[in-house]
C-alpha cells in the first residue's frame, strides 16, 4: 500500500483569533452571533452538543477526513493549539464513532476548546463527565479505520451543510447549536452582538412593563 504524505495536504500557516475576542464570543449566544452577522454561519441543526451543558468558542482547526476513518483527526490533534476548535467533515459518512475517550483526553491536554463533527462519536456518557465540549450528529459505536494511503486535508476549507468553514474562523457552540463567523468579520460581528444583547435587554424591560412586541418593534 502506498502511503500518503500528510504534509502535502496540511497547512500550518494559520492565523488564530485573539484570545480577548474569543473570550467575548464565549459569553454570547450562538443565535445572537448568527443574527448580528446578518444570518450567517448556522451549521446544520442535526449537529448538537453531546451533553446539554457543553459550550465553547475558539478558532477553527479544519479537518476533511476520509469516510469511516479517523487517522486525520489524530493527525490534527498533534497540530492543535490552545483555543482551537476542531471542525471535521467526514465525507457524509455519519455512521461511525470517529471520536471518544482516548481522543478527548489528548484534546484536553492540548487545550482544545471543543470538537464539531458532521458525523457521530462514541463514549457519550464519559464525554459528558469529561466536560470537553463535543458537538456531533449523535452517538455511534461503529468503529473507524486507519488508512495510511487515504488522502485527507488539515486546515483547508470544509463545508458543513451550507456553511464553508475556513481555518481560523470563529466557531461558537452552545445548547442551541453551532455558528461559524469568518475570521475577517469576527470582531465586527462580536461587537454587533454585544450591542444586540444590550438592545434586547432594554426591550425585555419594556415588555415587563406591559408593552407589546407589536409596539416595541414598531409593527403597528
Tab-separated table of N, CA and C in Angstrom, residues 31-108:
chain	number	residue	atom	x	y	z
A	31	UNK	N	-27.250	32.157	18.705
A	31	UNK	CA	-28.314	32.786	17.917
A	31	UNK	C	-28.053	34.278	17.742
A	32	UNK	N	-27.519	34.926	18.776
A	32	UNK	CA	-27.209	36.352	18.685
A	32	UNK	C	-26.100	36.600	17.660
A	33	UNK	N	-25.065	35.784	17.687
A	33	UNK	CA	-23.977	35.933	16.717
A	33	UNK	C	-24.488	35.718	15.298
A	34	UNK	N	-25.329	34.727	15.123
A	34	UNK	CA	-25.915	34.449	13.809
A	34	UNK	C	-26.743	35.637	13.309
A	35	UNK	N	-27.596	36.169	14.163
A	35	UNK	CA	-28.456	37.288	13.771
A	35	UNK	C	-27.640	38.569	13.555
A	36	UNK	N	-26.710	38.848	14.466
A	36	UNK	CA	-25.902	40.066	14.347
A	36	UNK	C	-24.999	40.020	13.120
A	37	UNK	N	-24.644	38.825	12.694
A	37	UNK	CA	-23.842	38.669	11.481
A	37	UNK	C	-24.675	38.637	10.222
A	38	UNK	N	-25.951	39.054	10.335
A	38	UNK	CA	-26.889	39.086	9.201
A	38	UNK	C	-27.225	37.679	8.723
A	39	UNK	N	-27.505	36.839	9.733
A	39	UNK	CA	-27.997	35.475	9.499
A	39	UNK	C	-27.005	34.597	8.741
A	40	UNK	N	-25.775	34.621	9.190
A	40	UNK	CA	-24.748	33.778	8.578
A	40	UNK	C	-24.302	32.681	9.541
A	41	UNK	N	-23.693	31.645	8.967
A	41	UNK	CA	-22.891	30.723	9.739
A	41	UNK	C	-23.571	29.652	10.558
A	42	UNK	N	-24.883	29.466	10.427
A	42	UNK	CA	-25.560	28.450	11.235
A	42	UNK	C	-25.289	27.060	10.656
A	43	UNK	N	-24.643	26.199	11.435
A	43	UNK	CA	-24.387	24.835	10.982
A	43	UNK	C	-25.670	24.006	11.053
A	44	UNK	N	-25.715	22.848	10.392
A	44	UNK	CA	-26.919	22.020	10.415
A	44	UNK	C	-27.410	21.759	11.837
A	45	UNK	N	-28.729	21.845	12.017
A	45	UNK	CA	-29.298	21.675	13.359
A	45	UNK	C	-29.110	20.259	13.894
A	46	UNK	N	-28.784	19.313	13.005
A	46	UNK	CA	-28.526	17.940	13.443
A	46	UNK	C	-27.249	17.840	14.278
A	47	UNK	N	-26.368	18.823	14.164
A	47	UNK	CA	-25.130	18.820	14.951
A	47	UNK	C	-25.427	19.459	16.295
A	48	UNK	N	-25.422	18.638	17.342
A	48	UNK	CA	-25.859	19.080	18.666
A	48	UNK	C	-24.814	18.737	19.720
A	49	UNK	N	-24.859	19.425	20.881
A	49	UNK	CA	-23.941	19.070	21.962
A	49	UNK	C	-24.251	17.678	22.495
A	50	UNK	N	-23.222	16.890	22.747
A	50	UNK	CA	-23.411	15.550	23.292
A	50	UNK	C	-23.986	15.626	24.704
A	51	UNK	N	-23.632	16.665	25.447
A	51	UNK	CA	-24.214	16.935	26.765
A	51	UNK	C	-24.766	18.363	26.741
A	52	UNK	N	-25.932	18.579	27.346
A	52	UNK	CA	-26.605	19.881	27.196
A	52	UNK	C	-25.822	21.070	27.738
A	53	UNK	N	-24.903	20.827	28.679
A	53	UNK	CA	-24.170	21.936	29.281
A	53	UNK	C	-22.971	22.376	28.441
A	54	UNK	N	-22.675	21.663	27.378
A	54	UNK	CA	-21.483	21.966	26.594
A	54	UNK	C	-21.616	23.313	25.879
A	55	UNK	N	-20.549	24.096	25.928
A	55	UNK	CA	-20.434	25.329	25.147
A	55	UNK	C	-18.961	25.630	24.940
A	56	UNK	N	-18.655	26.368	23.897
A	56	UNK	CA	-17.259	26.675	23.579
A	56	UNK	C	-17.192	27.863	22.653
A	57	UNK	N	-15.982	28.402	22.495
A	57	UNK	CA	-15.661	29.368	21.454
A	57	UNK	C	-14.182	29.211	21.135
A	58	UNK	N	-13.822	29.375	19.870
A	58	UNK	CA	-12.420	29.253	19.506
A	58	UNK	C	-12.199	29.430	18.017
A	59	UNK	N	-10.959	29.202	17.601
A	59	UNK	CA	-10.566	29.300	16.189
A	59	UNK	C	-10.660	27.929	15.532
A	60	UNK	N	-11.180	27.913	14.304
A	60	UNK	CA	-11.386	26.643	13.612
A	60	UNK	C	-10.073	25.991	13.194
A	61	UNK	N	-9.941	24.713	13.535
A	61	UNK	CA	-8.905	23.823	13.014
A	61	UNK	C	-9.659	22.812	12.153
A	62	UNK	N	-9.626	22.981	10.838
A	62	UNK	CA	-10.492	22.202	9.961
A	62	UNK	C	-9.840	20.893	9.535
A	63	UNK	N	-10.691	19.856	9.432
A	63	UNK	CA	-10.229	18.533	9.007
A	63	UNK	C	-11.226	17.973	7.996
A	64	UNK	N	-10.732	17.621	6.822
A	64	UNK	CA	-11.524	16.888	5.828
A	64	UNK	C	-11.033	15.450	5.882
A	65	UNK	N	-11.850	14.597	6.478
A	65	UNK	CA	-11.440	13.224	6.741
A	65	UNK	C	-12.002	12.265	5.705
A	66	UNK	N	-11.241	11.241	5.336
A	66	UNK	CA	-11.830	10.175	4.525
A	66	UNK	C	-12.992	9.529	5.293
A	67	UNK	N	-13.992	8.995	4.596
A	67	UNK	CA	-15.138	8.422	5.293
A	67	UNK	C	-14.771	7.190	6.117
A	68	UNK	N	-15.347	7.115	7.320
A	68	UNK	CA	-15.137	5.946	8.164
A	68	UNK	C	-13.720	5.782	8.672
A	69	UNK	N	-12.962	6.851	8.716
A	69	UNK	CA	-11.537	6.805	9.078
A	69	UNK	C	-11.242	8.012	9.977
A	70	UNK	N	-10.534	7.797	11.075
A	70	UNK	CA	-10.247	8.937	11.959
A	70	UNK	C	-8.759	9.237	12.107
A	71	UNK	N	-7.940	8.684	11.210
A	71	UNK	CA	-6.497	8.938	11.284
A	71	UNK	C	-6.193	10.424	11.178
A	72	UNK	N	-6.921	11.138	10.304
A	72	UNK	CA	-6.638	12.560	10.115
A	72	UNK	C	-7.060	13.386	11.333
A	73	UNK	N	-7.986	12.899	12.118
A	73	UNK	CA	-8.329	13.582	13.369
A	73	UNK	C	-7.170	13.465	14.353
A	74	UNK	N	-6.547	12.273	14.402
A	74	UNK	CA	-5.372	12.099	15.264
A	74	UNK	C	-4.237	13.006	14.807
A	75	UNK	N	-4.058	13.112	13.506
A	75	UNK	CA	-3.002	13.992	12.984
A	75	UNK	C	-3.275	15.449	13.328
A	76	UNK	N	-4.531	15.852	13.244
A	76	UNK	CA	-4.879	17.228	13.592
A	76	UNK	C	-4.647	17.514	15.069
A	77	UNK	N	-4.903	16.523	15.906
A	77	UNK	CA	-4.657	16.719	17.345
A	77	UNK	C	-3.191	17.047	17.619
A	78	UNK	N	-2.299	16.456	16.849
A	78	UNK	CA	-0.874	16.744	17.039
A	78	UNK	C	-0.537	18.194	16.721
A	79	UNK	N	-1.323	18.809	15.846
A	79	UNK	CA	-1.059	20.185	15.416
A	79	UNK	C	-1.852	21.218	16.210
A	80	UNK	N	-2.793	20.761	17.006
A	80	UNK	CA	-3.730	21.674	17.666
A	80	UNK	C	-3.032	22.582	18.668
A	81	UNK	N	-3.570	23.799	18.752
A	81	UNK	CA	-3.101	24.783	19.723
A	81	UNK	C	-4.225	25.125	20.692
A	82	UNK	N	-3.881	25.657	21.863
A	82	UNK	CA	-4.938	26.046	22.809
A	82	UNK	C	-5.957	26.980	22.164
A	83	UNK	N	-7.219	26.747	22.494
A	83	UNK	CA	-8.374	27.518	21.987
A	83	UNK	C	-8.772	27.166	20.563
A	84	UNK	N	-8.142	26.157	19.970
A	84	UNK	CA	-8.610	25.665	18.675
A	84	UNK	C	-9.902	24.866	18.857
A	85	UNK	N	-10.764	24.922	17.860
A	85	UNK	CA	-11.943	24.057	17.783
A	85	UNK	C	-11.773	23.195	16.540
A	86	UNK	N	-11.694	21.889	16.725
A	86	UNK	CA	-11.564	21.007	15.578
A	86	UNK	C	-12.925	20.884	14.890
A	87	UNK	N	-12.960	21.201	13.595
A	87	UNK	CA	-14.191	21.141	12.806
A	87	UNK	C	-13.969	20.091	11.716
A	88	UNK	N	-14.761	19.018	11.764
A	88	UNK	CA	-14.495	17.849	10.927
A	88	UNK	C	-15.630	17.583	9.948
A	89	UNK	N	-15.256	17.441	8.680
A	89	UNK	CA	-16.155	16.930	7.654
A	89	UNK	C	-15.681	15.527	7.298
A	90	UNK	N	-16.581	14.543	7.378
A	90	UNK	CA	-16.205	13.140	7.171
A	90	UNK	C	-16.828	12.561	5.905
A	91	UNK	N	-16.924	13.384	4.880
A	91	UNK	CA	-17.408	12.932	3.577
A	91	UNK	C	-18.817	12.356	3.616
A	92	UNK	N	-19.620	12.809	4.562
A	92	UNK	CA	-21.004	12.362	4.625
A	92	UNK	C	-21.205	10.974	5.211
A	93	UNK	N	-20.140	10.364	5.718
A	93	UNK	CA	-20.244	9.031	6.340
A	93	UNK	C	-20.511	9.217	7.832
A	94	UNK	N	-21.782	9.319	8.188
A	94	UNK	CA	-22.158	9.668	9.557
A	94	UNK	C	-22.043	8.498	10.538
A	95	UNK	N	-22.311	7.281	10.060
A	95	UNK	CA	-22.499	6.153	10.970
A	95	UNK	C	-21.195	5.494	11.412
A	96	UNK	N	-20.367	6.295	12.035
A	96	UNK	CA	-19.127	5.810	12.644
A	96	UNK	C	-18.866	6.631	13.901
A	97	UNK	N	-18.217	6.015	14.879
A	97	UNK	CA	-17.820	6.751	16.078
A	97	UNK	C	-16.396	7.258	15.902
A	98	UNK	N	-16.263	8.459	15.354
A	98	UNK	CA	-14.944	8.991	14.996
A	98	UNK	C	-14.125	9.441	16.204
A	99	UNK	N	-14.761	9.624	17.332
A	99	UNK	CA	-14.112	10.286	18.477
A	99	UNK	C	-14.640	9.670	19.761
A	100	UNK	N	-13.777	9.562	20.771
A	100	UNK	CA	-14.216	9.015	22.048
A	100	UNK	C	-13.301	9.425	23.185
A	101	UNK	N	-13.212	8.549	24.174
A	101	UNK	CA	-12.482	8.866	25.412
A	101	UNK	C	-11.005	9.156	25.163
A	102	UNK	N	-10.353	8.343	24.335
A	102	UNK	CA	-8.912	8.484	24.104
A	102	UNK	C	-8.588	9.853	23.503
A	103	UNK	N	-9.298	10.204	22.446
A	103	UNK	CA	-9.005	11.462	21.762
A	103	UNK	C	-9.414	12.664	22.614
A	104	UNK	N	-10.471	12.512	23.386
A	104	UNK	CA	-10.874	13.590	24.294
A	104	UNK	C	-9.786	13.882	25.311
A	105	UNK	N	-9.167	12.834	25.830
A	105	UNK	CA	-8.091	13.018	26.810
A	105	UNK	C	-6.939	13.823	26.221
A	106	UNK	N	-6.537	13.470	25.002
A	106	UNK	CA	-5.455	14.212	24.339
A	106	UNK	C	-5.876	15.644	24.048
A	107	UNK	N	-7.118	15.815	23.602
A	107	UNK	CA	-7.600	17.161	23.275
A	107	UNK	C	-7.591	18.064	24.500
A	108	UNK	N	-7.989	17.534	25.645
A	108	UNK	CA	-7.991	18.342	26.862
A	108	UNK	C	-6.575	18.736	27.263
